Structures are given as C-alpha cells and as structure tokens.
Amino acid sequence: MKLLTHNMLTSHVKGVTKGYPLLIKQATEVKVNEVDFNPQFVTRMIPKLEWSALVHAAEELGQRQDLPDELVPEYENNEEFLKKVHRVLLEVEVIEGCLRCPESGREFPISRGIPNMLLNEDEV
Amino acid sequence: MKLKELESWLQQVDAFEEPKILLEQYPTSPHISACMLYTIQNTFNDIEGKLVADLGCGCGVLSIGAAMLAAGLCVGFDIDNDALDIFRRNAEEFEISNVDLVQCDLASLEAEAYAKKFDTFLWAAITMAKTAVYSLHKTTTREHIQKKANDWGVKMEVIAELRYDLPASYKFHKKKSPLLNLIKGSVERKPFLDEKKHPAVIKLQLFFEKLVSWKIVIPKVVLE
C-alpha cells in the first residue's frame, strides 16, 4: 500500500462519521522502491491530498525525513521538494501492517502490500 | 508504445485460475484491453501521468496496461483475494511499480470522494457471454472510434447517446449529469442486465451512478 493510496482510504464502519485518516499500525514490513519521478504528476496530486494525513502517515512509518508540516509555497517549481513528496507518495510501501479506524478502532489488515477494507455484514 | 506491443505484453498477463461465477469474473481479453487503453490515452490523454482507478480490477490486466502507458499511479480495487493475488504476482513479474491494490467492496466506497481524487476510472464490466465492455465517448470522437473499431476488427455498438455536450465545468457538478442518463439508458435498453444474473455488474453500475465527474471512461466495445 502506497501512501498516495492511503491518503484516499476511509473507514466505512457503520455509524462512523470520521473514519479518516486511517492510522497505520504494526507496520512490520515497509519497503522503499524506485518509481519513476514525474514532477507534473506530483504537482497535480498535491492539491488532492490531505497534506497533514500524508505527513502523519510518513511519520508513523519513520519515513517522514524532512517533509514539512505545511506545503511550501510555489512547490511546482521546487524539484527538490517534489522529489521528497514523490518518495513518500509512491516509493514508500507498507507490505505488512494494519490500518486502524480512528473512530471505531476497527483494524483493517495489510498483507502482501494489499489493504483489506472488507467489512463484516454487521459492520456495514 | 505501439498498440501491438501493448497487446503482446498484455497477452502475457496471467488471468483468473478459477473464475468465480458469483463475482462475474471474466478476464478482459488482451486485445480489448489494449484497444481500450490505447484509445483512452491517445484520444483523451487520460492515462499518462494520471491517477487512475481500476474498479473490479480482477487480475489486473487493465491496470498493468495503464501502468505500461505511464499512468502516474493506477489503483486496482477488487473484492476477491485470489484475483488480487494473481494481480500482485503479475505486477511483480512485469516489474510494474506504478500500481497499487486495494481489497474492498465497491458498494461501500464513497463514490463522490473518489470521483474528486481520481482522474480516470477504468471498468471492464463483462455483461454477456461474449466479451463486452462499456465505453463513453464524446460524439465528436465517435467516428474516429468507429474507424478504429473497424481497423481492429471489433464491432462497436452505440447503445445510448449523450443528450447534450458537457461543458468542462460540469466535471464536479453535483446535479445528475448526462453520463448517468447514459448508464441508465444502457440498462433500460439492454434487458440482459438482469440483476439476478449480474449482481456484480449492477453493483458497479450503482457505484457509477454516484459519480458525477464526466471523466469516467467506461470502455464499451462489443466483440463478435
């Protein structure tokens, strides 16, 4: 699970109103792969992100490095910054771990890089 | 990458080992997948550098194709563990790094939220015994698509028409868009979409009905 994907996922447990962001717990296996850097793609993704959720997730994985709390102004022209964002969005991957709903505490396992968001019948 | 090259790569993608009937698992043929992805990219520029969602991705043939066409990231969503396992294996074998996989039930996803984040949605919904996928194209490009379909030896059928052109500002309009009429029109005109026979497809359609962005590309080419 990449952090770009994580940034989109929400908990849909019945009755939960604030199922975002999912907390990343017990990340026993995290990989950092090489992914081609596309500055335009990163630039376009940034406004779609919940920035603080991204920073928090990266921090939970010990992969935050020097990612800032707030977006730097005029990031479109800042290749160094875009590369840092690219790294956390696309190159860091949680292989084994789990996602925890911030409201209900329900845990969604991540195994072999795939988060399982399926709910039981009574949770839907 | 040329169409033929993409197709030959996709021919090597592993498909379902034991398709599950209840989930309506049918592999999308490499030929149709390649044609569809190629069109979406060349006509609409909707894959390269884009955030793509592959709904009901199965073994990932569309996602892998999108990744090969340089999608920024293609996220595959599917309910079935076994299919996702095969997808993961495929991605490893092809050394594809710009895909991600999520196991979920599309019925429980918040369509609107996803519509805002993703640029393009891929959906290879197989609704007949023959391979069929649905496609949405602007009227101005229909002739172009028809010609391409002829070139590829694929039969194309227009099953519904957009009532009016979508202005660019329509993208995230909350009102019901003509796209929804298109999907509903297709359901009404084609009674083979029986809910009892095609529960998975109907589920996907309901998901799409919640989406308001016109950037949904549902490929539709009927193969004889």
Tab-separated table of N, CA and C in Angstrom, chain B residues 18-79:
chain	number	residue	atom	x	y	z
B	18	GLU	N	-9.406	-19.861	-11.524
B	18	GLU	CA	-10.720	-20.496	-11.436
B	18	GLU	C	-11.756	-19.405	-11.264
B	19	PRO	N	-12.262	-18.864	-12.360
B	19	PRO	CA	-13.183	-17.730	-12.265
B	19	PRO	C	-14.391	-18.045	-11.393
B	20	LYS	N	-14.760	-17.093	-10.555
B	20	LYS	CA	-15.895	-17.295	-9.651
B	20	LYS	C	-17.139	-16.708	-10.289
B	21	ILE	N	-18.119	-17.569	-10.494
B	21	ILE	CA	-19.302	-17.144	-11.237
B	21	ILE	C	-20.086	-16.067	-10.490
B	22	LEU	N	-20.186	-16.214	-9.196
B	22	LEU	CA	-20.976	-15.247	-8.422
B	22	LEU	C	-20.396	-13.844	-8.500
B	23	LEU	N	-19.103	-13.778	-8.690
B	23	LEU	CA	-18.477	-12.464	-8.784
B	23	LEU	C	-18.410	-12.000	-10.231
B	24	GLU	N	-18.917	-12.806	-11.127
B	24	GLU	CA	-18.898	-12.489	-12.558
B	24	GLU	C	-17.485	-12.191	-13.029
B	25	GLN	N	-16.623	-13.118	-12.753
B	25	GLN	CA	-15.236	-12.909	-13.138
B	25	GLN	C	-15.002	-13.419	-14.550
B	26	TYR	N	-14.684	-12.503	-15.412
B	26	TYR	CA	-14.309	-12.876	-16.772
B	26	TYR	C	-13.031	-12.120	-17.084
B	27	PRO	N	-12.051	-12.759	-17.635
B	27	PRO	CA	-10.858	-11.995	-17.985
B	27	PRO	C	-11.145	-11.097	-19.182
B	28	THR	N	-10.676	-9.884	-19.108
B	28	THR	CA	-10.810	-8.990	-20.247
B	28	THR	C	-9.725	-9.364	-21.227
B	29	SER	N	-10.094	-9.599	-22.449
B	29	SER	CA	-9.102	-10.085	-23.402
B	29	SER	C	-7.987	-9.066	-23.591
B	30	PRO	N	-6.780	-9.543	-23.826
B	30	PRO	CA	-5.655	-8.616	-24.033
B	30	PRO	C	-5.915	-7.677	-25.203
B	31	HIS	N	-6.611	-8.186	-26.208
B	31	HIS	CA	-6.889	-7.364	-27.387
B	31	HIS	C	-7.780	-6.189	-27.019
B	32	ILE	N	-8.880	-6.488	-26.359
B	32	ILE	CA	-9.804	-5.411	-25.958
B	32	ILE	C	-9.149	-4.474	-24.954
B	33	SER	N	-8.415	-5.038	-24.040
B	33	SER	CA	-7.760	-4.185	-23.038
B	33	SER	C	-6.820	-3.215	-23.709
B	34	ALA	N	-6.018	-3.745	-24.617
B	34	ALA	CA	-5.046	-2.885	-25.288
B	34	ALA	C	-5.754	-1.817	-26.104
B	35	CYS	N	-6.781	-2.214	-26.863
B	35	CYS	CA	-7.515	-1.248	-27.685
B	35	CYS	C	-8.107	-0.147	-26.823
B	36	MET	N	-8.718	-0.576	-25.767
B	36	MET	CA	-9.393	0.367	-24.876
B	36	MET	C	-8.414	1.353	-24.260
B	37	LEU	N	-7.336	0.834	-23.712
B	37	LEU	CA	-6.362	1.698	-23.034
B	37	LEU	C	-5.715	2.635	-24.036
B	38	TYR	N	-5.423	2.101	-25.171
B	38	TYR	CA	-4.780	2.888	-26.210
B	38	TYR	C	-5.673	4.055	-26.623
B	39	THR	N	-6.961	3.758	-26.793
B	39	THR	CA	-7.920	4.808	-27.161
B	39	THR	C	-8.037	5.853	-26.068
B	40	ILE	N	-8.162	5.379	-24.857
B	40	ILE	CA	-8.317	6.314	-23.741
B	40	ILE	C	-7.106	7.247	-23.671
B	41	GLN	N	-5.942	6.725	-23.923
B	41	GLN	CA	-4.762	7.562	-23.866
B	41	GLN	C	-4.640	8.452	-25.098
B	42	ASN	N	-4.726	7.864	-26.264
B	42	ASN	CA	-4.484	8.638	-27.479
B	42	ASN	C	-5.567	9.635	-27.813
B	43	THR	N	-6.817	9.282	-27.508
B	43	THR	CA	-7.908	10.185	-27.835
B	43	THR	C	-8.149	11.203	-26.721
B	44	PHE	N	-8.051	10.755	-25.484
B	44	PHE	CA	-8.406	11.627	-24.369
B	44	PHE	C	-7.230	12.007	-23.477
B	45	ASN	N	-6.093	11.385	-23.709
B	45	ASN	CA	-4.916	11.651	-22.877
B	45	ASN	C	-5.229	11.446	-21.396
B	46	ASP	N	-5.949	10.368	-21.110
B	46	ASP	CA	-6.443	10.159	-19.757
B	46	ASP	C	-5.696	9.099	-18.963
B	47	ILE	N	-4.532	8.684	-19.470
B	47	ILE	CA	-3.779	7.695	-18.697
B	47	ILE	C	-2.409	8.198	-18.289
B	48	GLU	N	-1.683	8.697	-19.243
B	48	GLU	CA	-0.307	9.112	-18.953
B	48	GLU	C	-0.290	10.215	-17.895
B	49	GLY	N	0.474	9.984	-16.854
B	49	GLY	CA	0.605	10.986	-15.800
B	49	GLY	C	-0.659	11.224	-14.997
B	50	LYS	N	-1.620	10.299	-15.084
B	50	LYS	CA	-2.877	10.487	-14.376
B	50	LYS	C	-3.026	9.511	-13.215
B	51	LEU	N	-3.927	9.837	-12.316
B	51	LEU	CA	-4.265	8.939	-11.217
B	51	LEU	C	-5.489	8.152	-11.666
B	52	VAL	N	-5.271	6.855	-11.855
B	52	VAL	CA	-6.295	6.012	-12.460
B	52	VAL	C	-6.831	5.015	-11.442
B	53	ALA	N	-8.146	4.792	-11.468
B	53	ALA	CA	-8.747	3.764	-10.623
B	53	ALA	C	-9.276	2.664	-11.524
B	54	ASP	N	-8.956	1.437	-11.197
B	54	ASP	CA	-9.440	0.282	-11.972
B	54	ASP	C	-10.432	-0.432	-11.060
B	55	LEU	N	-11.726	-0.234	-11.347
B	55	LEU	CA	-12.750	-0.775	-10.468
B	55	LEU	C	-13.110	-2.194	-10.866
B	56	GLY	N	-13.017	-3.098	-9.916
B	56	GLY	CA	-13.225	-4.500	-10.258
B	56	GLY	C	-12.044	-4.954	-11.113
B	57	CYS	N	-10.845	-4.720	-10.610
B	57	CYS	CA	-9.636	-4.913	-11.419
B	57	CYS	C	-9.309	-6.371	-11.707
B	58	GLY	N	-9.853	-7.293	-10.921
B	58	GLY	CA	-9.561	-8.703	-11.167
B	58	GLY	C	-8.074	-8.969	-11.112
B	59	CYS	N	-7.572	-9.622	-12.149
B	59	CYS	CA	-6.151	-9.992	-12.179
B	59	CYS	C	-5.261	-8.859	-12.680
B	60	GLY	N	-5.886	-7.710	-12.962
B	60	GLY	CA	-5.084	-6.515	-13.207
B	60	GLY	C	-4.656	-6.224	-14.618
B	61	VAL	N	-5.275	-6.871	-15.598
B	61	VAL	CA	-4.800	-6.657	-16.965
B	61	VAL	C	-4.921	-5.185	-17.381
B	62	LEU	N	-6.023	-4.533	-16.999
B	62	LEU	CA	-6.176	-3.123	-17.363
B	62	LEU	C	-5.202	-2.241	-16.613
B	63	SER	N	-5.039	-2.527	-15.337
B	63	SER	CA	-4.133	-1.700	-14.527
B	63	SER	C	-2.706	-1.809	-15.027
B	64	ILE	N	-2.311	-3.019	-15.350
B	64	ILE	CA	-0.944	-3.216	-15.823
B	64	ILE	C	-0.755	-2.511	-17.152
B	65	GLY	N	-1.772	-2.598	-17.990
B	65	GLY	CA	-1.711	-1.873	-19.250
B	65	GLY	C	-1.608	-0.373	-19.022
B	66	ALA	N	-2.406	0.124	-18.087
B	66	ALA	CA	-2.362	1.563	-17.794
B	66	ALA	C	-0.992	1.950	-17.257
B	67	ALA	N	-0.434	1.099	-16.430
B	67	ALA	CA	0.903	1.366	-15.888
B	67	ALA	C	1.936	1.406	-17.010
B	68	MET	N	1.775	0.493	-17.964
B	68	MET	CA	2.718	0.468	-19.088
B	68	MET	C	2.576	1.707	-19.971
B	69	LEU	N	1.394	2.301	-19.948
B	69	LEU	CA	1.193	3.533	-20.700
B	69	LEU	C	1.502	4.754	-19.831
B	70	ALA	N	2.277	4.518	-18.796
B	70	ALA	CA	2.815	5.594	-17.958
B	70	ALA	C	1.779	6.348	-17.140
B	71	ALA	N	0.776	5.638	-16.631
B	71	ALA	CA	-0.108	6.263	-15.652
B	71	ALA	C	0.756	6.712	-14.480
B	72	GLY	N	0.374	7.818	-13.841
B	72	GLY	CA	1.122	8.256	-12.665
B	72	GLY	C	1.046	7.176	-11.596
B	73	LEU	N	-0.200	6.727	-11.344
B	73	LEU	CA	-0.430	5.580	-10.467
B	73	LEU	C	-1.778	4.997	-10.870
B	74	CYS	N	-1.851	3.672	-10.928
B	74	CYS	CA	-3.134	3.031	-11.183
B	74	CYS	C	-3.479	2.175	-9.970
B	75	VAL	N	-4.609	2.464	-9.340
B	75	VAL	CA	-5.013	1.708	-8.152
B	75	VAL	C	-6.116	0.748	-8.543
B	76	GLY	N	-5.881	-0.525	-8.312
B	76	GLY	CA	-6.873	-1.548	-8.628
B	76	GLY	C	-7.699	-1.879	-7.396
B	77	PHE	N	-9.022	-1.917	-7.570
B	77	PHE	CA	-9.923	-2.258	-6.473
B	77	PHE	C	-10.662	-3.539	-6.820
B	78	ASP	N	-10.665	-4.484	-5.908
B	78	ASP	CA	-11.432	-5.706	-6.157
B	78	ASP	C	-11.787	-6.349	-4.827
B	79	ILE	N	-12.839	-7.158	-4.863
B	79	ILE	CA	-13.323	-7.795	-3.637
B	79	ILE	C	-12.617	-9.136	-3.394
